[in-house]
Amino acid sequence: MGKMFAANVALSAALLAACAQPNTPVPPPAPPKPAFGYHDVLPQAQQHLSERARTYIRTAEAMARKAAQREAEAAYRIVLSDPRLTPYERATIWQSLAYQQAERSNYRGAIESFLASLDESDPDRGVGLPLEKIAATLHNIGQLYMVIEDYEKAVIILEGRRRFTVNVTPPQEALLATAYFQLGRHDDALASIRSAIAGAGRDSPENWRQL
């Protein structure tokens, strides 16, 4: 998510200044749109999908590129009605629909579709998406909540993803810091941005270090 990383860099100076002086409001810029794309869906999933599921996704995505949003979403839902699909295949198709909706700026629809992909998954039983994919999906949902400015839900989701992975990257930590900042939780924001700096080491942007 390179675009979101760049946005977090730009926010860091204002964020740290506000955390250092909690009584001084610093109006932050609006979060940018997330960088979703079709390429995010299939490459890693291919080996786990049946030929039927791969054909479904290719067909639905091709229609989505050409058709109106309502028609494209209807195509996905027809595909999802096939009872022969496994939970993993259904989860992957929901994810494909979510990326398609995000591409068309239907962010609330994308959130619902990403959540539906999680509903198909139970990693404790090896059903649906694996843990690392669940963590990545939660990060995507958190970004989308940031875009629609529902910062409370963004924090809930971004904090929740930590239960599914030990690998929280500095940009992801900075995104959580931004969500805290938007809610006026300056102490939490400062702790997260410092964690991002520590994780990035020498690669951390200079703006992150300006207290």
Short mmCIF file of C-alpha atoms in Angstrom, two decimals:
data_model
loop_
_atom_site.label_atom_id
_atom_site.label_comp_id
_atom_site.label_asym_id
_atom_site.label_seq_id
_atom_site.Cartn_x
_atom_site.Cartn_y
_atom_site.Cartn_z
CA MET A 1 0.00 0.00 0.00
CA GLY A 2 2.57 2.55 -1.14
CA LYS A 3 0.14 5.46 -1.48
CA MET A 4 -1.07 5.06 2.09
CA PHE A 5 2.56 4.89 3.27
CA ALA A 6 3.32 8.18 1.55
CA ALA A 7 0.25 9.76 3.10
CA ASN A 8 1.34 8.65 6.56
CA VAL A 9 4.73 10.27 6.01
CA ALA A 10 3.05 13.55 5.14
CA LEU A 11 0.89 13.41 8.25
CA SER A 12 3.67 12.61 10.69
CA ALA A 13 4.96 16.12 11.42
CA ALA A 14 1.51 17.43 12.31
CA LEU A 15 0.76 14.25 14.24
CA LEU A 16 3.84 14.43 16.42
CA ALA A 17 3.41 18.13 17.04
CA ALA A 18 -0.15 17.60 18.20
CA CYS A 19 0.86 14.72 20.45
CA ALA A 20 3.58 16.80 22.05
CA GLN A 21 1.09 19.62 22.74
CA PRO A 22 -2.33 17.96 23.20
CA ASN A 23 -4.14 21.26 23.80
CA THR A 24 -3.10 22.70 20.44
CA PRO A 25 -5.39 21.41 17.67
CA VAL A 26 -3.71 20.69 14.36
CA PRO A 27 -6.22 20.03 11.56
CA PRO A 28 -5.01 16.97 9.61
CA PRO A 29 -5.41 16.50 5.87
CA ALA A 30 -8.08 14.08 4.68
CA PRO A 31 -6.86 10.48 4.24
CA PRO A 32 -6.26 9.53 0.59
CA LYS A 33 -8.00 6.75 -1.28
CA PRO A 34 -6.45 3.30 -0.79
CA ALA A 35 -4.48 1.83 -3.67
CA PHE A 36 -6.47 -1.28 -4.54
CA GLY A 37 -6.23 -3.12 -7.86
CA TYR A 38 -7.24 -6.31 -9.61
CA HIS A 39 -3.74 -7.71 -9.31
CA ASP A 40 -4.17 -8.04 -5.55
CA VAL A 41 -6.70 -10.87 -5.71
CA LEU A 42 -5.57 -13.91 -7.67
CA PRO A 43 -1.80 -14.40 -7.84
CA GLN A 44 -1.28 -15.89 -4.38
CA ALA A 45 -4.65 -17.63 -4.39
CA GLN A 46 -4.36 -19.40 -7.74
CA GLN A 47 -2.87 -22.63 -6.49
CA HIS A 48 -5.68 -23.07 -3.96
CA LEU A 49 -8.57 -22.47 -6.37
CA SER A 50 -10.35 -24.97 -8.56
CA GLU A 51 -10.52 -24.29 -12.27
CA ARG A 52 -14.21 -23.55 -11.79
CA ALA A 53 -13.47 -20.83 -9.23
CA ARG A 54 -10.68 -19.32 -11.32
CA THR A 55 -13.03 -19.16 -14.31
CA TYR A 56 -15.73 -17.56 -12.19
CA ILE A 57 -13.39 -14.85 -10.96
CA ARG A 58 -11.90 -14.13 -14.38
CA THR A 59 -15.39 -13.90 -15.90
CA ALA A 60 -16.78 -11.70 -13.13
CA GLU A 61 -13.78 -9.37 -13.22
CA ALA A 62 -13.97 -9.08 -17.02
CA MET A 63 -17.65 -8.19 -16.77
CA ALA A 64 -16.93 -5.73 -13.96
CA ARG A 65 -14.48 -3.86 -16.14
CA LYS A 66 -17.09 -3.39 -18.87
CA ALA A 67 -20.44 -3.29 -17.08
CA ALA A 68 -22.17 -0.85 -14.76
CA GLN A 69 -21.53 -1.34 -11.06
CA ARG A 70 -24.92 -2.88 -10.31
CA GLU A 71 -24.59 -5.38 -13.15
CA ALA A 72 -21.05 -6.26 -12.14
CA GLU A 73 -22.04 -6.90 -8.54
CA ALA A 74 -24.97 -9.01 -9.70
CA ALA A 75 -22.54 -11.18 -11.67
CA TYR A 76 -20.46 -11.78 -8.55
CA ARG A 77 -23.51 -12.71 -6.51
CA ILE A 78 -24.61 -15.24 -9.14
CA VAL A 79 -21.15 -16.78 -8.93
CA LEU A 80 -21.29 -16.86 -5.14
CA SER A 81 -24.58 -18.78 -5.23
CA ASP A 82 -22.82 -21.94 -6.51
CA PRO A 83 -22.96 -24.45 -3.59
CA ARG A 84 -19.95 -26.33 -4.97
CA LEU A 85 -17.55 -23.55 -3.98
CA THR A 86 -15.33 -24.17 -0.97
CA PRO A 87 -15.17 -21.59 1.86
CA TYR A 88 -11.75 -20.48 0.62
CA GLU A 89 -13.06 -20.02 -2.92
CA ARG A 90 -16.08 -18.08 -1.67
CA ALA A 91 -13.83 -15.88 0.50
CA THR A 92 -11.55 -15.18 -2.46
CA ILE A 93 -14.49 -14.29 -4.70
CA TRP A 94 -15.80 -11.91 -2.01
CA GLN A 95 -12.36 -10.33 -1.96
CA SER A 96 -12.37 -9.94 -5.72
CA LEU A 97 -15.72 -8.16 -5.47
CA ALA A 98 -14.38 -5.95 -2.66
CA TYR A 99 -11.43 -4.80 -4.76
CA GLN A 100 -13.76 -4.14 -7.67
CA GLN A 101 -16.05 -2.03 -5.47
CA ALA A 102 -13.10 -0.09 -4.07
CA GLU A 103 -11.87 0.61 -7.61
CA ARG A 104 -15.24 2.23 -8.28
CA SER A 105 -15.14 4.22 -5.01
CA ASN A 106 -17.92 2.13 -3.48
CA TYR A 107 -16.03 2.00 -0.20
CA ARG A 108 -18.92 0.92 2.01
CA GLY A 109 -19.73 -1.89 -0.37
CA ALA A 110 -16.07 -2.93 -0.36
CA ILE A 111 -16.07 -3.03 3.44
CA GLU A 112 -19.15 -5.28 3.41
CA SER A 113 -17.56 -7.61 0.87
CA PHE A 114 -14.26 -7.83 2.76
CA LEU A 115 -16.22 -8.60 5.93
CA ALA A 116 -18.15 -11.29 4.05
CA SER A 117 -14.85 -12.89 3.05
CA LEU A 118 -13.92 -13.04 6.73
CA ASP A 119 -17.28 -14.62 7.56
CA GLU A 120 -16.28 -17.53 5.32
CA SER A 121 -13.10 -18.09 7.33
CA ASP A 122 -12.20 -19.91 10.52
CA PRO A 123 -8.39 -20.20 10.66
CA ASP A 124 -8.53 -22.31 13.83
CA ARG A 125 -10.19 -25.04 11.76
CA GLY A 126 -8.24 -24.34 8.60
CA VAL A 127 -11.35 -23.05 6.84
CA GLY A 128 -11.32 -20.15 4.39
CA LEU A 129 -8.57 -17.57 4.48
CA PRO A 130 -5.28 -18.24 6.32
CA LEU A 131 -4.17 -16.03 9.18
CA GLU A 132 -1.87 -13.80 7.14
CA LYS A 133 -4.64 -13.13 4.60
CA ILE A 134 -7.09 -12.32 7.39
CA ALA A 135 -4.61 -9.81 8.80
CA ALA A 136 -4.16 -8.23 5.37
CA THR A 137 -7.93 -8.06 4.89
CA LEU A 138 -8.40 -6.34 8.25
CA HIS A 139 -5.78 -3.79 7.21
CA ASN A 140 -7.69 -3.14 3.99
CA ILE A 141 -10.92 -2.68 5.94
CA GLY A 142 -9.16 -0.31 8.32
CA GLN A 143 -7.94 1.79 5.40
CA LEU A 144 -11.45 1.93 3.96
CA TYR A 145 -12.89 3.08 7.27
CA MET A 146 -10.24 5.82 7.27
CA VAL A 147 -11.34 6.89 3.79
CA ILE A 148 -14.99 7.23 4.85
CA GLU A 149 -13.81 8.96 8.05
CA ASP A 150 -15.21 6.37 10.46
CA TYR A 151 -12.14 6.54 12.67
CA GLU A 152 -13.60 4.65 15.62
CA LYS A 153 -14.23 1.56 13.49
CA ALA A 154 -10.84 2.01 11.84
CA VAL A 155 -9.15 1.81 15.24
CA ILE A 156 -11.19 -1.25 16.25
CA ILE A 157 -10.23 -3.05 13.03
CA LEU A 158 -6.57 -2.00 12.99
CA GLU A 159 -6.11 -2.95 16.64
CA GLY A 160 -7.92 -6.23 15.99
CA ARG A 161 -5.57 -7.26 13.18
CA ARG A 162 -2.78 -7.62 15.73
CA ARG A 163 -4.47 -10.79 16.99
CA PHE A 164 -3.79 -12.43 13.63
CA THR A 165 -0.18 -11.45 13.00
CA VAL A 166 3.03 -10.54 14.81
CA ASN A 167 4.32 -8.71 11.75
CA VAL A 168 2.95 -5.18 11.97
CA THR A 169 4.96 -3.03 9.56
CA PRO A 170 5.96 0.57 10.31
CA PRO A 171 3.51 1.99 7.71
CA GLN A 172 0.72 -0.06 9.29
CA GLU A 173 1.66 1.24 12.72
CA ALA A 174 1.71 4.78 11.31
CA LEU A 175 -1.78 4.26 9.88
CA LEU A 176 -3.04 3.28 13.33
CA ALA A 177 -1.31 6.37 14.75
CA THR A 178 -3.22 8.47 12.22
CA ALA A 179 -6.52 6.91 13.30
CA TYR A 180 -5.73 7.60 16.96
CA PHE A 181 -4.83 11.17 16.07
CA GLN A 182 -8.13 11.71 14.30
CA LEU A 183 -9.94 10.65 17.49
CA GLY A 184 -7.85 12.94 19.69
CA ARG A 185 -6.09 10.00 21.37
CA HIS A 186 -2.75 11.76 21.32
CA ASP A 187 -0.93 9.52 23.80
CA ASP A 188 -1.84 6.42 21.79
CA ALA A 189 -0.94 8.19 18.56
CA LEU A 190 2.47 9.16 19.90
CA ALA A 191 3.14 5.60 21.11
CA SER A 192 2.22 4.18 17.70
CA ILE A 193 4.28 6.65 15.69
CA ARG A 194 7.28 5.99 17.93
CA SER A 195 6.79 2.27 17.39
CA ALA A 196 6.72 2.93 13.63
CA ILE A 197 9.98 4.86 13.91
CA ALA A 198 11.60 2.10 15.95
CA GLY A 199 10.47 -0.52 13.45
CA ALA A 200 11.66 1.40 10.42
CA GLY A 201 15.05 2.26 11.95
CA ARG A 202 17.25 4.16 9.53
CA ASP A 203 14.56 3.88 6.87
CA SER A 204 12.04 5.88 8.88
CA PRO A 205 11.09 9.18 7.23
CA GLU A 206 12.60 12.28 8.79
CA ASN A 207 9.14 13.72 9.38
CA TRP A 208 8.42 10.90 11.83
CA ARG A 209 11.26 12.14 14.04
CA GLN A 210 10.22 15.77 14.40
CA LEU A 211 8.88 16.12 17.93
#
